[in-house]
């Protein structure tokens, strides 16, 4: 979890810092950077995610989860997942991984296993819905922070805009997930990976999947709301 929070911090902060021209129309400068550093404070993220995860995870599954994930094989899979996620912070590396998957330059057996795992845990749908919800929260808080002179959007306008992005988000999410999982699982012994996938089908595995998505979604919604509020506030002050 600490490693994942570190990645969330590095990725989110870098993307937000690079988005000042798109969101503000100009260089955000020190004030923009300071606001983002506060929003993406790593210690705050760590506390939020831990609290949300603890709240969402049914306690009667904890023993089974700990026993399963303490094995050497499962620890190696987790390390590979984290290493691949960290590697994807390099956009060139990510694009190469996407290209390999799109071109079919992957093992058919591994691809079948990953497709089953993705469908079993509803990974594409949950990620798409999480992205749409985050976009909605960002636009809604941004809209509330803007003065009417800058053209506030109606609720229907926001919903229409968010849903217009669904197809692109789904396509991008599908590419990303398969490229990422192939990168993470290609070095893993197929028997160990089969056990990993099979465990995710158990009640404890499903509870973990639910808790992780619920916890991360809650954090992403908070980040989206805070970012929208900062963009709206800075835009309003410039207008005044």
mmCIF file of C-alpha atoms in Angstrom:
data_model
loop_
_atom_site.group_PDB
_atom_site.id
_atom_site.type_symbol
_atom_site.label_atom_id
_atom_site.label_comp_id
_atom_site.label_asym_id
_atom_site.label_seq_id
_atom_site.Cartn_x
_atom_site.Cartn_y
_atom_site.Cartn_z
ATOM 1 C CA UNK A 1 0.000 0.000 0.000
ATOM 2 C CA UNK A 2 2.727 2.584 0.772
ATOM 3 C CA UNK A 3 4.340 1.880 -2.604
ATOM 4 C CA UNK A 4 1.009 2.324 -4.390
ATOM 5 C CA UNK A 5 0.382 5.609 -2.580
ATOM 6 C CA UNK A 6 3.837 6.797 -3.635
ATOM 7 C CA UNK A 7 2.986 6.009 -7.254
ATOM 8 C CA UNK A 8 -0.418 7.697 -6.947
ATOM 9 C CA UNK A 9 1.309 10.776 -5.538
ATOM 10 C CA UNK A 10 4.032 10.942 -8.208
ATOM 11 C CA UNK A 11 1.678 10.267 -11.114
ATOM 12 C CA UNK A 12 -1.138 12.565 -10.005
ATOM 13 C CA UNK A 13 1.122 15.444 -9.047
ATOM 14 C CA UNK A 14 3.104 15.271 -12.295
ATOM 15 C CA UNK A 15 -0.049 15.182 -14.428
ATOM 16 C CA UNK A 16 -1.634 18.068 -12.541
ATOM 17 C CA UNK A 17 1.511 20.214 -12.693
ATOM 18 C CA UNK A 18 1.702 19.676 -16.445
ATOM 19 C CA UNK A 19 -1.976 20.587 -16.916
ATOM 20 C CA UNK A 20 -1.788 24.250 -15.914
ATOM 21 C CA UNK A 21 -1.987 25.514 -19.510
ATOM 22 C CA UNK A 22 -5.038 23.335 -20.236
ATOM 23 C CA UNK A 23 -6.827 24.108 -16.978
ATOM 24 C CA UNK A 24 -5.807 27.728 -16.349
ATOM 25 C CA UNK A 25 -4.803 28.929 -19.793
ATOM 26 C CA UNK A 26 -1.403 30.065 -18.526
ATOM 27 C CA UNK A 27 1.608 29.007 -16.455
ATOM 28 C CA UNK A 28 0.342 28.257 -12.961
ATOM 29 C CA UNK A 29 3.540 29.362 -11.265
ATOM 30 C CA UNK A 30 4.474 28.867 -7.588
ATOM 31 C CA UNK A 31 0.911 29.294 -6.336
ATOM 32 C CA UNK A 32 -0.339 26.499 -8.587
ATOM 33 C CA UNK A 33 2.516 24.248 -7.526
ATOM 34 C CA UNK A 34 1.916 24.986 -3.846
ATOM 35 C CA UNK A 35 -1.795 24.214 -4.119
ATOM 36 C CA UNK A 36 -1.089 20.908 -5.868
ATOM 37 C CA UNK A 37 1.564 19.909 -3.342
ATOM 38 C CA UNK A 38 -1.058 20.341 -0.617
ATOM 39 C CA UNK A 39 -3.720 18.396 -2.546
ATOM 40 C CA UNK A 40 -1.373 15.494 -3.284
ATOM 41 C CA UNK A 41 0.398 15.468 0.080
ATOM 42 C CA UNK A 42 1.698 11.914 0.356
ATOM 43 C CA UNK A 43 1.188 11.557 4.102
ATOM 44 C CA UNK A 44 -2.439 12.686 3.738
ATOM 45 C CA UNK A 45 -2.997 10.259 0.869
ATOM 46 C CA UNK A 46 -1.534 7.432 2.924
ATOM 47 C CA UNK A 47 -3.864 8.114 5.838
ATOM 48 C CA UNK A 48 -6.924 8.504 3.624
ATOM 49 C CA UNK A 49 -6.331 5.315 1.671
ATOM 50 C CA UNK A 50 -5.550 3.250 4.749
ATOM 51 C CA UNK A 51 -8.685 4.468 6.530
ATOM 52 C CA UNK A 52 -10.909 3.879 3.504
ATOM 53 C CA UNK A 53 -9.449 0.421 2.880
ATOM 54 C CA UNK A 54 -9.888 -0.597 6.521
ATOM 55 C CA UNK A 55 -13.478 0.661 6.424
ATOM 56 C CA UNK A 56 -14.339 -1.208 3.213
ATOM 57 C CA UNK A 57 -12.615 -4.559 3.852
ATOM 58 C CA UNK A 58 -14.796 -7.073 5.688
ATOM 59 C CA UNK A 59 -12.760 -8.200 8.698
ATOM 60 C CA UNK A 60 -13.752 -11.855 8.435
ATOM 61 C CA UNK A 61 -11.625 -12.136 5.272
ATOM 62 C CA UNK A 62 -8.412 -10.721 6.730
ATOM 63 C CA UNK A 63 -6.960 -14.024 7.973
ATOM 64 C CA UNK A 64 -7.475 -15.771 4.616
ATOM 65 C CA UNK A 65 -5.993 -12.816 2.741
ATOM 66 C CA UNK A 66 -2.909 -12.631 4.952
ATOM 67 C CA UNK A 67 -2.269 -16.369 4.739
ATOM 68 C CA UNK A 68 -2.538 -16.344 0.955
ATOM 69 C CA UNK A 69 -0.466 -13.240 0.266
ATOM 70 C CA UNK A 70 2.311 -14.132 2.727
ATOM 71 C CA UNK A 71 3.611 -16.896 0.430
ATOM 72 C CA UNK A 72 6.808 -16.268 -1.531
ATOM 73 C CA UNK A 73 5.022 -16.738 -4.867
ATOM 74 C CA UNK A 74 2.304 -14.225 -4.105
ATOM 75 C CA UNK A 75 4.790 -11.694 -2.738
ATOM 76 C CA UNK A 76 6.664 -11.926 -6.046
ATOM 77 C CA UNK A 77 3.482 -11.249 -7.990
ATOM 78 C CA UNK A 78 2.767 -8.180 -5.858
ATOM 79 C CA UNK A 79 6.326 -6.927 -6.382
ATOM 80 C CA UNK A 80 5.889 -7.355 -10.131
ATOM 81 C CA UNK A 81 2.598 -5.464 -10.073
ATOM 82 C CA UNK A 82 4.188 -2.562 -8.215
ATOM 83 C CA UNK A 83 7.303 -2.544 -10.422
ATOM 84 C CA UNK A 84 5.172 -2.497 -13.588
ATOM 85 C CA UNK A 85 3.011 0.302 -12.172
ATOM 86 C CA UNK A 86 6.127 2.322 -11.370
ATOM 87 C CA UNK A 87 7.552 1.643 -14.843
ATOM 88 C CA UNK A 88 4.351 2.975 -16.415
ATOM 89 C CA UNK A 89 5.140 6.412 -14.979
ATOM 90 C CA UNK A 90 7.531 6.587 -17.940
ATOM 91 C CA UNK A 91 5.132 7.410 -20.774
ATOM 92 C CA UNK A 92 7.483 6.029 -23.424
ATOM 93 C CA UNK A 93 7.670 2.713 -21.594
ATOM 94 C CA UNK A 94 3.880 2.649 -21.250
ATOM 95 C CA UNK A 95 3.398 3.320 -24.967
ATOM 96 C CA UNK A 96 5.784 0.514 -25.909
ATOM 97 C CA UNK A 97 3.836 -1.869 -23.670
ATOM 98 C CA UNK A 98 0.575 -0.741 -25.244
ATOM 99 C CA UNK A 99 2.008 -1.238 -28.730
ATOM 100 C CA UNK A 100 3.171 -4.756 -27.896
ATOM 101 C CA UNK A 101 -0.296 -5.725 -26.721
ATOM 102 C CA UNK A 102 -2.098 -4.052 -29.640
ATOM 103 C CA UNK A 103 0.196 -5.804 -32.105
ATOM 104 C CA UNK A 104 -0.429 -9.174 -30.466
ATOM 105 C CA UNK A 105 3.207 -9.513 -29.453
ATOM 106 C CA UNK A 106 2.240 -11.408 -26.297
ATOM 107 C CA UNK A 107 1.683 -14.990 -25.202
ATOM 108 C CA UNK A 108 -1.771 -16.288 -26.167
ATOM 109 C CA UNK A 109 -1.934 -18.422 -23.022
ATOM 110 C CA UNK A 110 -1.046 -15.478 -20.802
ATOM 111 C CA UNK A 111 -3.517 -13.270 -22.667
ATOM 112 C CA UNK A 112 -6.323 -15.786 -22.039
ATOM 113 C CA UNK A 113 -5.458 -15.884 -18.329
ATOM 114 C CA UNK A 114 -5.391 -12.100 -18.092
ATOM 115 C CA UNK A 115 -8.678 -11.736 -19.970
ATOM 116 C CA UNK A 116 -10.323 -14.137 -17.542
ATOM 117 C CA UNK A 117 -8.851 -12.220 -14.580
ATOM 118 C CA UNK A 118 -10.011 -8.872 -15.993
ATOM 119 C CA UNK A 119 -13.551 -10.140 -16.609
ATOM 120 C CA UNK A 120 -13.725 -11.932 -13.265
ATOM 121 C CA UNK A 121 -12.890 -8.762 -11.331
ATOM 122 C CA UNK A 122 -14.748 -6.386 -13.666
ATOM 123 C CA UNK A 123 -11.553 -4.333 -13.960
ATOM 124 C CA UNK A 124 -12.453 -2.388 -17.091
ATOM 125 C CA UNK A 125 -15.951 -1.414 -15.996
ATOM 126 C CA UNK A 126 -14.857 -0.413 -12.487
ATOM 127 C CA UNK A 127 -11.994 1.699 -13.830
ATOM 128 C CA UNK A 128 -14.211 3.373 -16.436
ATOM 129 C CA UNK A 129 -16.868 4.229 -13.877
ATOM 130 C CA UNK A 130 -14.221 5.524 -11.485
ATOM 131 C CA UNK A 131 -12.807 7.806 -14.185
ATOM 132 C CA UNK A 132 -16.258 9.102 -15.155
ATOM 133 C CA UNK A 133 -17.153 9.797 -11.523
ATOM 134 C CA UNK A 134 -13.863 11.631 -10.976
ATOM 135 C CA UNK A 135 -14.449 13.742 -14.097
ATOM 136 C CA UNK A 136 -17.939 14.587 -12.888
ATOM 137 C CA UNK A 137 -16.714 15.649 -9.447
ATOM 138 C CA UNK A 138 -13.948 17.771 -10.992
ATOM 139 C CA UNK A 139 -16.341 19.592 -13.340
ATOM 140 C CA UNK A 140 -19.003 20.029 -10.674
ATOM 141 C CA UNK A 141 -16.666 21.571 -8.101
ATOM 142 C CA UNK A 142 -14.995 23.674 -10.776
ATOM 143 C CA UNK A 143 -18.391 24.900 -11.915
ATOM 144 C CA UNK A 144 -19.443 25.840 -8.396
ATOM 145 C CA UNK A 145 -16.238 27.820 -7.878
ATOM 146 C CA UNK A 146 -16.578 29.810 -11.092
ATOM 147 C CA UNK A 147 -18.444 33.131 -11.254
ATOM 148 C CA UNK A 148 -21.476 33.259 -13.536
ATOM 149 C CA UNK A 149 -19.565 35.679 -15.774
ATOM 150 C CA UNK A 150 -17.241 32.862 -16.788
ATOM 151 C CA UNK A 151 -20.147 30.711 -17.914
ATOM 152 C CA UNK A 152 -21.324 28.150 -15.404
ATOM 153 C CA UNK A 153 -22.554 24.816 -16.733
ATOM 154 C CA UNK A 154 -25.902 23.286 -15.903
ATOM 155 C CA UNK A 155 -26.102 19.860 -14.265
ATOM 156 C CA UNK A 156 -27.238 18.403 -17.584
ATOM 157 C CA UNK A 157 -24.333 20.065 -19.410
ATOM 158 C CA UNK A 158 -21.868 18.469 -16.985
ATOM 159 C CA UNK A 159 -23.441 15.020 -17.297
ATOM 160 C CA UNK A 160 -23.554 15.259 -21.088
ATOM 161 C CA UNK A 161 -19.904 16.309 -21.240
ATOM 162 C CA UNK A 162 -18.802 13.519 -18.907
ATOM 163 C CA UNK A 163 -20.700 10.800 -20.768
ATOM 164 C CA UNK A 164 -19.364 12.048 -24.102
ATOM 165 C CA UNK A 165 -15.939 10.874 -22.908
ATOM 166 C CA UNK A 166 -17.067 7.333 -22.049
ATOM 167 C CA UNK A 167 -16.039 5.617 -25.295
ATOM 168 C CA UNK A 168 -12.572 7.186 -25.317
ATOM 169 C CA UNK A 169 -12.047 6.393 -21.628
ATOM 170 C CA UNK A 170 -13.144 2.768 -22.166
ATOM 171 C CA UNK A 171 -10.768 2.319 -25.115
ATOM 172 C CA UNK A 172 -7.843 3.894 -23.277
ATOM 173 C CA UNK A 173 -8.591 1.941 -20.094
ATOM 174 C CA UNK A 174 -8.732 -1.367 -21.972
ATOM 175 C CA UNK A 175 -5.376 -0.741 -23.641
ATOM 176 C CA UNK A 176 -3.784 0.363 -20.383
ATOM 177 C CA UNK A 177 -5.037 -2.554 -18.281
ATOM 178 C CA UNK A 178 -3.964 -5.263 -20.712
ATOM 179 C CA UNK A 179 -0.597 -3.645 -21.416
ATOM 180 C CA UNK A 180 0.019 -3.225 -17.679
ATOM 181 C CA UNK A 181 -1.018 -6.738 -16.675
ATOM 182 C CA UNK A 182 1.045 -8.322 -19.452
ATOM 183 C CA UNK A 183 4.053 -6.329 -18.240
ATOM 184 C CA UNK A 184 3.466 -7.386 -14.629
ATOM 185 C CA UNK A 185 2.640 -11.060 -15.199
ATOM 186 C CA UNK A 186 4.831 -12.066 -18.146
ATOM 187 C CA UNK A 187 7.750 -13.105 -15.855
ATOM 188 C CA UNK A 188 5.468 -15.021 -13.443
ATOM 189 C CA UNK A 189 5.283 -18.828 -13.451
ATOM 190 C CA UNK A 190 1.962 -19.815 -15.040
ATOM 191 C CA UNK A 191 1.035 -22.166 -12.190
ATOM 192 C CA UNK A 192 1.539 -19.442 -9.597
ATOM 193 C CA UNK A 193 -0.456 -16.989 -11.700
ATOM 194 C CA UNK A 194 -3.291 -19.494 -12.046
ATOM 195 C CA UNK A 195 -3.409 -19.796 -8.244
ATOM 196 C CA UNK A 196 -3.437 -16.008 -7.956
ATOM 197 C CA UNK A 197 -6.338 -15.699 -10.392
ATOM 198 C CA UNK A 198 -8.241 -18.566 -8.766
ATOM 199 C CA UNK A 199 -7.930 -16.932 -5.335
ATOM 200 C CA UNK A 200 -9.405 -13.698 -6.691
ATOM 201 C CA UNK A 201 -12.562 -15.713 -7.414
ATOM 202 C CA UNK A 202 -13.005 -16.684 -3.743
ATOM 203 C CA UNK A 203 -15.117 -14.588 -1.330
ATOM 204 C CA UNK A 204 -11.929 -13.214 0.257
ATOM 205 C CA UNK A 205 -10.462 -12.322 -3.137
ATOM 206 C CA UNK A 206 -13.660 -10.590 -4.226
ATOM 207 C CA UNK A 207 -13.826 -8.710 -0.923
ATOM 208 C CA UNK A 208 -10.270 -7.477 -1.473
ATOM 209 C CA UNK A 209 -11.068 -6.332 -5.009
ATOM 210 C CA UNK A 210 -14.121 -4.437 -3.769
ATOM 211 C CA UNK A 211 -12.227 -2.821 -0.893
ATOM 212 C CA UNK A 212 -9.336 -1.693 -3.095
ATOM 213 C CA UNK A 213 -11.585 -0.097 -5.706
ATOM 214 C CA UNK A 214 -13.798 1.556 -3.103
ATOM 215 C CA UNK A 215 -10.803 2.955 -1.222
ATOM 216 C CA UNK A 216 -8.970 4.264 -4.276
ATOM 217 C CA UNK A 217 -12.179 5.691 -5.776
ATOM 218 C CA UNK A 218 -12.862 7.644 -2.597
ATOM 219 C CA UNK A 219 -9.362 9.125 -2.692
ATOM 220 C CA UNK A 220 -9.577 9.962 -6.396
ATOM 221 C CA UNK A 221 -12.914 11.701 -5.859
ATOM 222 C CA UNK A 222 -11.394 13.841 -3.120
ATOM 223 C CA UNK A 223 -8.431 14.713 -5.349
ATOM 224 C CA UNK A 224 -10.720 15.581 -8.277
ATOM 225 C CA UNK A 225 -12.899 17.790 -6.114
ATOM 226 C CA UNK A 226 -9.949 19.633 -4.606
ATOM 227 C CA UNK A 227 -8.367 20.135 -8.020
ATOM 228 C CA UNK A 228 -11.593 21.478 -9.499
ATOM 229 C CA UNK A 229 -11.998 23.845 -6.574
ATOM 230 C CA UNK A 230 -8.464 25.227 -6.963
ATOM 231 C CA UNK A 231 -8.873 25.726 -10.715
ATOM 232 C CA UNK A 232 -12.209 27.467 -10.209
ATOM 233 C CA UNK A 233 -10.915 29.686 -7.407
ATOM 234 C CA UNK A 234 -7.838 30.778 -9.358
ATOM 235 C CA UNK A 235 -9.935 31.468 -12.456
ATOM 236 C CA UNK A 236 -12.455 33.486 -10.442
ATOM 237 C CA UNK A 237 -9.750 35.593 -8.821
ATOM 238 C CA UNK A 238 -8.176 36.331 -12.214
ATOM 239 C CA UNK A 239 -11.548 37.404 -13.574
ATOM 240 C CA UNK A 240 -12.020 39.787 -10.648
#
